[in-house]
Short mmCIF file of C-alpha atoms in Angstrom, two decimals:
data_model
loop_
_atom_site.label_atom_id
_atom_site.label_comp_id
_atom_site.label_asym_id
_atom_site.label_seq_id
_atom_site.Cartn_x
_atom_site.Cartn_y
_atom_site.Cartn_z
CA UNK J 169 22.54 -13.65 8.70
CA UNK J 170 23.30 -12.84 4.80
CA UNK J 171 21.57 -10.01 3.29
CA UNK J 172 18.52 -10.35 1.18
CA UNK J 173 19.16 -9.73 -2.64
CA UNK J 174 17.10 -7.16 -4.21
CA UNK J 175 15.50 -6.44 -7.64
CA UNK J 176 14.27 -3.08 -8.49
CA UNK J 177 11.20 -2.97 -11.10
CA UNK J 178 10.39 0.95 -12.10
CA UNK J 179 12.97 3.17 -12.60
CA UNK J 180 10.77 6.63 -12.65
CA UNK J 181 10.17 9.81 -10.16
CA UNK J 182 9.77 7.62 -6.96
CA UNK J 183 12.28 4.63 -7.48
CA UNK J 184 14.72 7.25 -7.88
CA UNK J 185 14.08 9.64 -5.25
CA UNK J 186 12.85 7.19 -2.65
CA UNK J 187 12.85 3.93 -3.05
CA UNK J 188 16.52 2.88 -4.23
CA UNK J 189 18.27 5.27 -2.05
CA UNK J 190 16.08 3.74 1.06
CA UNK J 191 16.88 0.48 0.29
CA UNK J 192 21.32 1.49 -0.32
CA UNK J 193 20.14 2.57 3.19
CA UNK J 194 19.96 -0.82 4.59
CA UNK J 195 22.68 -2.67 5.32
CA UNK J 196 20.40 -6.43 5.49
CA UNK J 197 19.78 -6.37 1.87
CA UNK J 198 21.56 -5.45 -1.42
CA UNK J 199 20.37 -4.31 -4.69
CA UNK J 200 21.12 -6.95 -7.39
CA UNK J 201 19.56 -4.81 -10.11
CA UNK J 202 16.82 -3.02 -11.61
CA UNK J 203 14.71 -2.99 -14.60
CA UNK J 204 11.63 -0.69 -16.21
CA UNK J 205 10.08 -0.53 -19.32
CA UNK J 206 12.21 1.98 -20.77
CA UNK J 207 15.46 0.68 -21.17
CA UNK J 208 17.23 4.10 -21.40
CA UNK J 209 15.97 4.86 -18.53
CA UNK J 210 16.75 1.85 -16.71
CA UNK J 211 20.32 2.01 -18.10
CA UNK J 212 21.13 5.46 -16.98
CA UNK J 213 19.38 4.82 -13.22
CA UNK J 214 21.85 1.65 -13.17
CA UNK J 215 24.79 3.84 -13.60
CA UNK J 216 23.57 6.13 -11.39
CA UNK J 217 23.48 4.44 -8.22
CA UNK J 218 26.08 1.68 -9.48
CA UNK J 219 23.76 -1.56 -9.44
CA UNK J 220 22.96 -3.75 -12.55
CA UNK J 221 21.26 -3.37 -15.32
CA UNK J 222 18.42 -6.00 -15.81
CA UNK J 223 16.62 -5.91 -19.71
CA UNK J 224 13.19 -6.89 -18.97
CA UNK J 225 11.70 -7.37 -15.75
CA UNK J 226 11.04 -10.97 -16.32
CA UNK J 227 15.62 -11.51 -16.29
CA UNK J 228 15.12 -9.87 -12.65
CA UNK J 229 11.96 -12.59 -12.00
CA UNK J 230 14.08 -15.88 -12.94
CA UNK J 231 17.52 -14.41 -10.97
CA UNK J 232 17.83 -17.21 -8.48
CA UNK J 233 20.07 -15.53 -6.78
CA UNK J 234 16.73 -12.89 -5.66
CA UNK J 235 15.41 -13.53 -3.03
CA UNK J 236 13.05 -10.20 -3.24
CA UNK J 237 11.31 -8.17 -5.58
CA UNK J 238 10.14 -4.31 -5.14
CA UNK J 239 7.73 -3.40 -7.86
CA UNK J 240 7.16 0.57 -8.49
CA UNK J 241 5.15 0.87 -11.73
CA UNK J 242 1.85 2.71 -12.88
CA UNK J 243 -0.69 1.04 -10.28
CA UNK J 244 -3.17 -0.81 -13.18
CA UNK J 245 0.19 -3.34 -13.44
CA UNK J 246 0.81 -3.86 -10.02
CA UNK J 247 -1.48 -7.42 -9.97
CA UNK J 248 0.17 -8.75 -13.48
CA UNK J 249 4.25 -8.00 -12.22
CA UNK J 250 3.15 -8.99 -8.23
CA UNK J 251 1.95 -12.71 -9.85
CA UNK J 252 4.31 -13.62 -12.18
CA UNK J 253 6.74 -12.71 -9.08
CA UNK J 254 5.19 -14.28 -6.28
CA UNK J 255 5.07 -17.85 -9.09
CA UNK J 256 8.17 -17.90 -9.43
CA UNK J 257 8.51 -17.44 -5.23
CA UNK J 258 9.70 -13.83 -4.71
CA UNK J 259 8.82 -11.64 -1.42
CA UNK J 260 7.42 -8.77 -2.63
CA UNK J 261 6.69 -5.15 -2.03
CA UNK J 262 4.70 -3.72 -3.88
CA UNK J 263 2.90 0.31 -4.32
CA UNK J 264 -0.17 0.78 -3.30
CA UNK J 265 -2.95 0.01 -4.32
CA UNK J 266 -1.90 -4.24 -4.48
CA UNK J 267 -4.45 -4.28 -7.53
CA UNK J 268 -8.26 -2.09 -8.24
CA UNK J 269 -10.56 -4.99 -7.18
CA UNK J 270 -11.04 -7.27 -4.85
CA UNK J 271 -11.56 -10.10 -6.25
CA UNK J 272 -7.84 -9.86 -8.06
CA UNK J 273 -6.84 -8.77 -4.36
CA UNK J 274 -7.49 -11.97 -3.41
CA UNK J 275 -6.38 -14.36 -5.65
CA UNK J 276 -2.84 -12.25 -5.46
CA UNK J 277 -2.77 -13.53 -1.93
CA UNK J 278 -3.89 -17.02 -2.56
CA UNK J 279 -1.18 -17.63 -4.89
CA UNK J 280 1.27 -15.84 -2.27
CA UNK J 281 0.29 -17.66 1.21
CA UNK J 282 0.86 -20.86 -1.79
CA UNK J 283 4.11 -20.33 -2.83
CA UNK J 284 4.44 -19.37 0.90
CA UNK J 285 5.92 -15.66 -0.25
CA UNK J 286 5.38 -12.43 1.69
CA UNK J 287 3.16 -10.13 -0.08
CA UNK J 288 3.70 -6.68 1.74
CA UNK J 289 1.74 -3.10 0.28
CA UNK J 290 3.48 -0.01 0.23
CA UNK J 291 1.34 1.93 2.64
CA UNK J 292 4.35 4.21 4.09
CA UNK J 293 1.81 6.19 6.68
CA UNK J 294 1.59 2.97 8.57
CA UNK J 295 5.50 3.32 9.27
CA UNK J 296 5.47 6.95 10.11
CA UNK J 297 6.78 7.27 13.89
CA UNK J 298 3.95 10.36 14.58
CA UNK J 299 1.59 7.91 13.51
CA UNK J 300 3.15 4.68 14.61
CA UNK J 301 2.83 6.80 18.40
CA UNK J 302 -0.70 8.09 17.58
CA UNK J 303 -2.08 4.24 17.22
CA UNK J 304 -0.02 3.35 20.76
CA UNK J 305 -2.02 6.49 22.33
CA UNK J 306 -5.42 5.58 20.96
CA UNK J 307 -4.96 2.19 22.00
CA UNK J 308 -3.49 3.38 25.74
CA UNK J 309 -6.75 6.11 25.71
CA UNK J 310 -8.84 3.03 24.91
CA UNK J 311 -7.99 1.12 27.75
CA UNK J 312 -7.40 4.11 30.68
CA UNK J 313 -10.73 5.93 28.86
CA UNK J 314 -8.90 8.79 30.76
CA UNK J 315 -10.63 11.36 28.26
CA UNK J 316 -14.22 8.75 27.76
CA UNK J 317 -14.80 7.46 24.18
CA UNK J 318 -14.07 8.52 20.74
CA UNK J 319 -16.94 10.22 19.36
CA UNK J 320 -16.50 11.32 15.80
CA UNK J 321 -13.15 11.73 14.01
CA UNK J 322 -12.21 13.10 10.55
CA UNK J 323 -9.83 11.60 8.04
CA UNK J 324 -8.33 14.13 5.58
CA UNK J 325 -6.37 14.32 2.22
CA UNK J 326 -6.71 17.28 -0.21
CA UNK J 327 -2.65 17.27 -1.41
CA UNK J 328 -0.97 20.18 -2.24
CA UNK J 329 0.45 21.37 -5.47
CA UNK J 330 4.44 20.72 -4.29
CA UNK J 331 4.34 17.43 -3.40
CA UNK J 332 7.86 16.47 -4.11
CA UNK J 333 9.65 18.40 -2.10
CA UNK J 334 12.85 20.05 -4.40
CA UNK J 335 13.47 16.06 -4.83
CA UNK J 336 13.27 16.68 -8.53
CA UNK J 337 15.99 17.86 -9.28
CA UNK J 338 17.95 14.07 -8.08
CA UNK J 339 16.11 12.44 -10.80
CA UNK J 340 16.80 11.47 -13.86
CA UNK J 341 13.65 12.18 -16.40
CA UNK J 342 13.40 10.91 -20.32
CA UNK J 343 10.62 11.10 -21.92
CA UNK J 344 8.78 8.07 -22.59
CA UNK J 345 8.68 6.51 -25.41
CA UNK J 346 5.50 3.87 -24.62
CA UNK J 347 1.85 5.27 -24.39
CA UNK J 348 0.90 7.00 -21.54
CA UNK J 349 -3.12 6.92 -21.42
CA UNK J 350 -5.05 4.49 -19.70
CA UNK J 351 -7.54 2.82 -21.68
CA UNK J 352 -10.15 3.34 -19.16
CA UNK J 353 -12.34 0.50 -20.38
CA UNK J 354 -9.53 -2.45 -20.06
CA UNK J 355 -8.92 -1.95 -16.51
CA UNK J 356 -9.56 -4.25 -13.92
CA UNK J 357 -11.54 -2.18 -12.47
CA UNK J 358 -14.82 -3.44 -10.96
CA UNK J 359 -17.37 -4.21 -13.61
CA UNK J 360 -20.54 -2.01 -11.40
CA UNK J 361 -18.05 1.37 -12.18
CA UNK J 362 -19.64 2.40 -14.70
CA UNK J 363 -17.71 4.13 -17.84
CA UNK J 364 -18.26 7.47 -17.15
CA UNK J 365 -16.72 7.65 -13.72
CA UNK J 366 -14.08 4.55 -14.14
CA UNK J 367 -11.37 7.71 -14.48
CA UNK J 368 -12.80 9.35 -11.40
CA UNK J 369 -12.38 5.97 -9.47
CA UNK J 370 -9.12 5.47 -10.55
CA UNK J 371 -7.54 8.60 -9.72
CA UNK J 372 -9.59 8.49 -6.36
CA UNK J 373 -8.55 5.36 -5.44
CA UNK J 374 -5.01 4.95 -6.32
CA UNK J 375 -4.65 8.73 -4.14
CA UNK J 376 -6.40 8.37 -0.96
CA UNK J 377 -6.44 3.99 -0.54
CA UNK J 378 -3.42 5.67 1.56
CA UNK J 379 -6.23 7.53 3.58
CA UNK J 380 -8.61 4.44 3.53
CA UNK J 381 -5.12 2.27 5.49
CA UNK J 382 -4.19 5.12 7.55
CA UNK J 383 -8.10 5.20 9.13
CA UNK J 384 -8.40 1.22 9.54
CA UNK J 385 -5.08 1.33 11.35
CA UNK J 386 -5.36 4.25 13.72
CA UNK J 387 -9.60 3.42 14.22
CA UNK J 388 -9.74 -0.04 13.25
CA UNK J 389 -12.19 -1.36 10.50
CA UNK J 390 -15.78 0.70 9.60
CA UNK J 391 -19.00 -1.69 9.49
CA UNK J 392 -20.99 0.16 6.97
CA UNK J 393 -20.60 3.30 5.35
CA UNK J 394 -24.22 5.44 5.82
CA UNK J 395 -23.05 7.80 2.19
CA UNK J 396 -20.92 8.77 -0.61
CA UNK J 397 -20.81 11.72 -2.80
CA UNK J 398 -18.77 12.44 -5.10
CA UNK J 399 -17.89 15.99 -7.64
CA UNK J 400 -16.08 16.40 -10.03
CA UNK J 401 -13.03 18.06 -9.14
CA UNK J 402 -10.21 21.00 -10.31
CA UNK J 403 -7.62 17.72 -10.84
CA UNK J 404 -8.96 15.33 -13.93
CA UNK J 405 -7.60 12.50 -12.86
CA UNK J 406 -9.42 12.77 -9.28
CA UNK J 407 -13.35 13.63 -7.93
CA UNK J 408 -13.70 14.86 -4.47
CA UNK J 409 -15.45 12.83 -2.23
CA UNK J 410 -16.43 13.20 1.45
CA UNK J 411 -17.90 9.31 2.76
CA UNK J 412 -19.19 9.25 6.64
CA UNK J 413 -18.17 5.83 8.22
CA UNK J 414 -20.55 3.71 10.86
CA UNK J 415 -18.15 2.23 13.59
CA UNK J 416 -20.58 1.60 15.61
CA UNK J 417 -20.07 3.41 18.70
CA UNK J 418 -19.40 6.98 16.68
CA UNK J 419 -18.51 8.17 12.64
CA UNK J 420 -15.80 8.85 10.63
CA UNK J 421 -15.41 11.37 7.86
CA UNK J 422 -13.13 10.89 5.03
CA UNK J 423 -12.48 13.75 3.13
CA UNK J 424 -10.43 14.00 -0.31
CA UNK J 425 -9.82 16.80 -2.87
CA UNK J 426 -7.08 17.76 -5.21
CA UNK J 427 -5.83 21.21 -4.27
CA UNK J 428 -3.19 23.64 -5.57
CA UNK J 429 -2.11 25.11 -1.94
CA UNK J 430 1.49 25.29 -1.88
CA UNK J 431 1.80 23.47 1.92
CA UNK J 432 0.54 20.15 2.44
CA UNK J 433 -3.05 19.39 3.98
CA UNK J 434 -3.80 16.11 4.99
CA UNK J 435 -4.43 14.51 8.47
CA UNK J 436 -6.25 12.69 10.94
CA UNK J 437 -8.35 14.29 13.96
CA UNK J 438 -9.62 12.58 16.69
CA UNK J 439 -12.61 13.74 18.99
CA UNK J 440 -13.25 12.12 22.59
CA UNK J 441 -15.72 12.84 25.24
CA UNK J 442 -13.48 15.05 27.17
CA UNK J 443 -10.36 15.93 24.60
CA UNK J 444 -9.12 15.79 21.51
CA UNK J 445 -6.12 14.74 19.18
CA UNK J 446 -4.99 15.78 15.49
CA UNK J 447 -2.50 14.01 13.63
CA UNK J 448 -1.08 16.50 11.40
CA UNK J 449 0.84 15.08 8.89
CA UNK J 450 4.34 16.01 6.97
CA UNK J 451 5.28 16.25 3.11
CA UNK J 452 5.54 12.88 2.48
CA UNK J 453 8.91 12.98 1.08
CA UNK J 454 10.01 14.96 3.73
CA UNK J 455 13.12 13.14 4.77
CA UNK J 456 13.06 12.19 8.62
CA UNK J 457 10.17 14.57 9.16
CA UNK J 458 7.70 12.43 10.77
CA UNK J 459 4.09 13.57 11.59
CA UNK J 460 2.69 15.64 14.52
CA UNK J 461 1.25 14.62 17.11
CA UNK J 462 -0.92 16.99 19.63
CA UNK J 463 -3.29 15.97 22.18
CA UNK J 464 -5.91 17.41 24.10
CA UNK J 465 -7.10 16.30 27.34
CA UNK J 466 -9.24 18.97 29.11
CA UNK J 467 -8.05 18.46 32.59
CA UNK J 468 -3.99 19.03 31.13
CA UNK J 469 -3.84 20.98 28.19
CA UNK J 470 -2.27 20.29 25.34
CA UNK J 471 0.70 18.10 24.49
CA UNK J 472 2.79 17.61 21.10
CA UNK J 473 4.59 14.54 21.51
CA UNK J 474 8.11 14.51 20.50
CA UNK J 475 8.56 11.83 18.17
CA UNK J 476 11.99 10.40 17.02
CA UNK J 477 13.42 11.49 13.75
CA UNK J 478 12.79 8.73 10.96
CA UNK J 479 10.92 8.77 7.62
CA UNK J 480 7.88 6.54 7.07
CA UNK J 481 9.29 5.11 3.19
CA UNK J 482 12.50 4.32 5.19
CA UNK J 483 10.68 2.61 7.62
CA UNK J 484 8.74 0.92 5.38
CA UNK J 485 11.91 -0.69 2.87
CA UNK J 486 13.66 -1.54 7.18
CA UNK J 487 10.21 -4.03 7.68
CA UNK J 488 10.28 -5.94 4.11
CA UNK J 489 13.40 -7.06 4.39
CA UNK J 490 13.08 -7.62 8.33
CA UNK J 491 10.02 -9.71 7.61
CA UNK J 492 12.25 -11.82 5.18
CA UNK J 493 14.80 -12.11 7.64
CA UNK J 494 12.29 -12.79 11.24
CA UNK J 495 9.44 -15.23 9.16
CA UNK J 496 6.86 -12.10 10.35
CA UNK J 497 3.95 -10.36 9.17
CA UNK J 498 3.93 -7.40 7.55
CA UNK J 499 2.09 -4.32 9.43
CA UNK J 500 0.99 -4.10 5.15
CA UNK J 501 0.00 -7.12 4.42
CA UNK J 502 -1.96 -8.50 1.39
CA UNK J 503 -4.74 -9.67 3.73
CA UNK J 504 -5.26 -6.67 5.33
CA UNK J 505 -4.56 -4.73 2.51
CA UNK J 506 -7.68 -6.47 0.19
CA UNK J 507 -9.99 -4.97 3.01
CA UNK J 508 -8.92 -0.94 1.48
CA UNK J 509 -9.76 -2.30 -2.01
CA UNK J 510 -13.79 -3.65 -0.38
CA UNK J 511 -13.88 -0.31 0.97
CA UNK J 512 -13.45 1.53 -2.04
CA UNK J 513 -15.67 -0.41 -4.21
CA UNK J 514 -18.42 0.13 -1.24
CA UNK J 515 -17.84 4.06 -1.35
CA UNK J 516 -18.93 3.29 -5.02
CA UNK J 517 -21.93 1.50 -4.37
CA UNK J 518 -22.74 3.69 -1.87
CA UNK J 519 -22.77 7.10 -4.22
CA UNK J 520 -24.18 5.26 -6.87
CA UNK J 521 -27.50 3.42 -5.09
CA UNK J 522 -27.63 6.67 -3.00
CA UNK J 523 -27.55 4.58 -0.07
CA UNK J 524 -25.94 3.26 3.22
CA UNK J 525 -23.91 -0.33 2.13
CA UNK J 526 -22.53 -2.97 4.68
CA UNK J 527 -18.91 -3.59 4.17
CA UNK J 528 -18.62 -7.12 3.18
CA UNK J 529 -14.88 -8.50 4.17
CA UNK J 530 -16.16 -12.08 4.07
CA UNK J 531 -14.28 -13.10 1.53
CA UNK J 532 -10.83 -11.53 3.00
#
């Protein structure tokens, strides 16, 4: 089977430290070239990795030899670049979130379906071997009912100050010549979001859509939001939020905030009638360090599972390439990922209206 030819859009920190090396490590694909709005940066990155440089992302999109593109740019640019790529029949992997509102996400999905291309969103936590193991264990516990039904779950993410995990020394950094200020009034954020809340909405959703997506992977889709509260965080770009989700038979809280601790504070704690499971997520950039999974059963004590050493980011790339070669639907497909946007919108509505909100997935 011939190798999948890849074009990379965006040469920033994550692209250099994470994504380009992981594509290079996959022997089923080959990076044809890279492009970045900062031409000097993209030239240096191309030289570093011994791959071709393209002056414009448009040249990559129009390159007939390229089968697929991976887009690693700021969130507000995701839908515009993805739309152009899929209209030119390129399979597309794009960083989370797919878009900043569900309407735009649905438009992207329709175009991808029309052009028969894979559109996958970079929710790498679903590919973490620990999260994969937890998914299978939860499914088995539901079938056997050996420790009873789920009674409550807590999803939390307070990040940490040392999130780069020592990767910064490997990265080429050039002061951007591009205006980095986010024009809040012109962002593709839902119109019902008030201007005074747009910065918090943008910062919080783009950071914590990961945790919404992981919650849905492990527990399914919530039916409604009972309540959301949002407070101004110490970090200027993110609010602290607490949301209570209704899962019909149990409730789930999502707690988020951006703190300056020197450890990574993110995980999922699921409570059953006769036990509980704790999934502790690692620093996201730690290579080959999976989430830790501990299961407590009343009659058997605590078991910590032996999880294979692999990296969610690498498994994500491997999955994207396999989906193209084997014509499979991505685990983090566009239609699935739009639900995360719908939930983010519903959280905001619950906060501003101070009332419960039924989550409407009908347009997905």
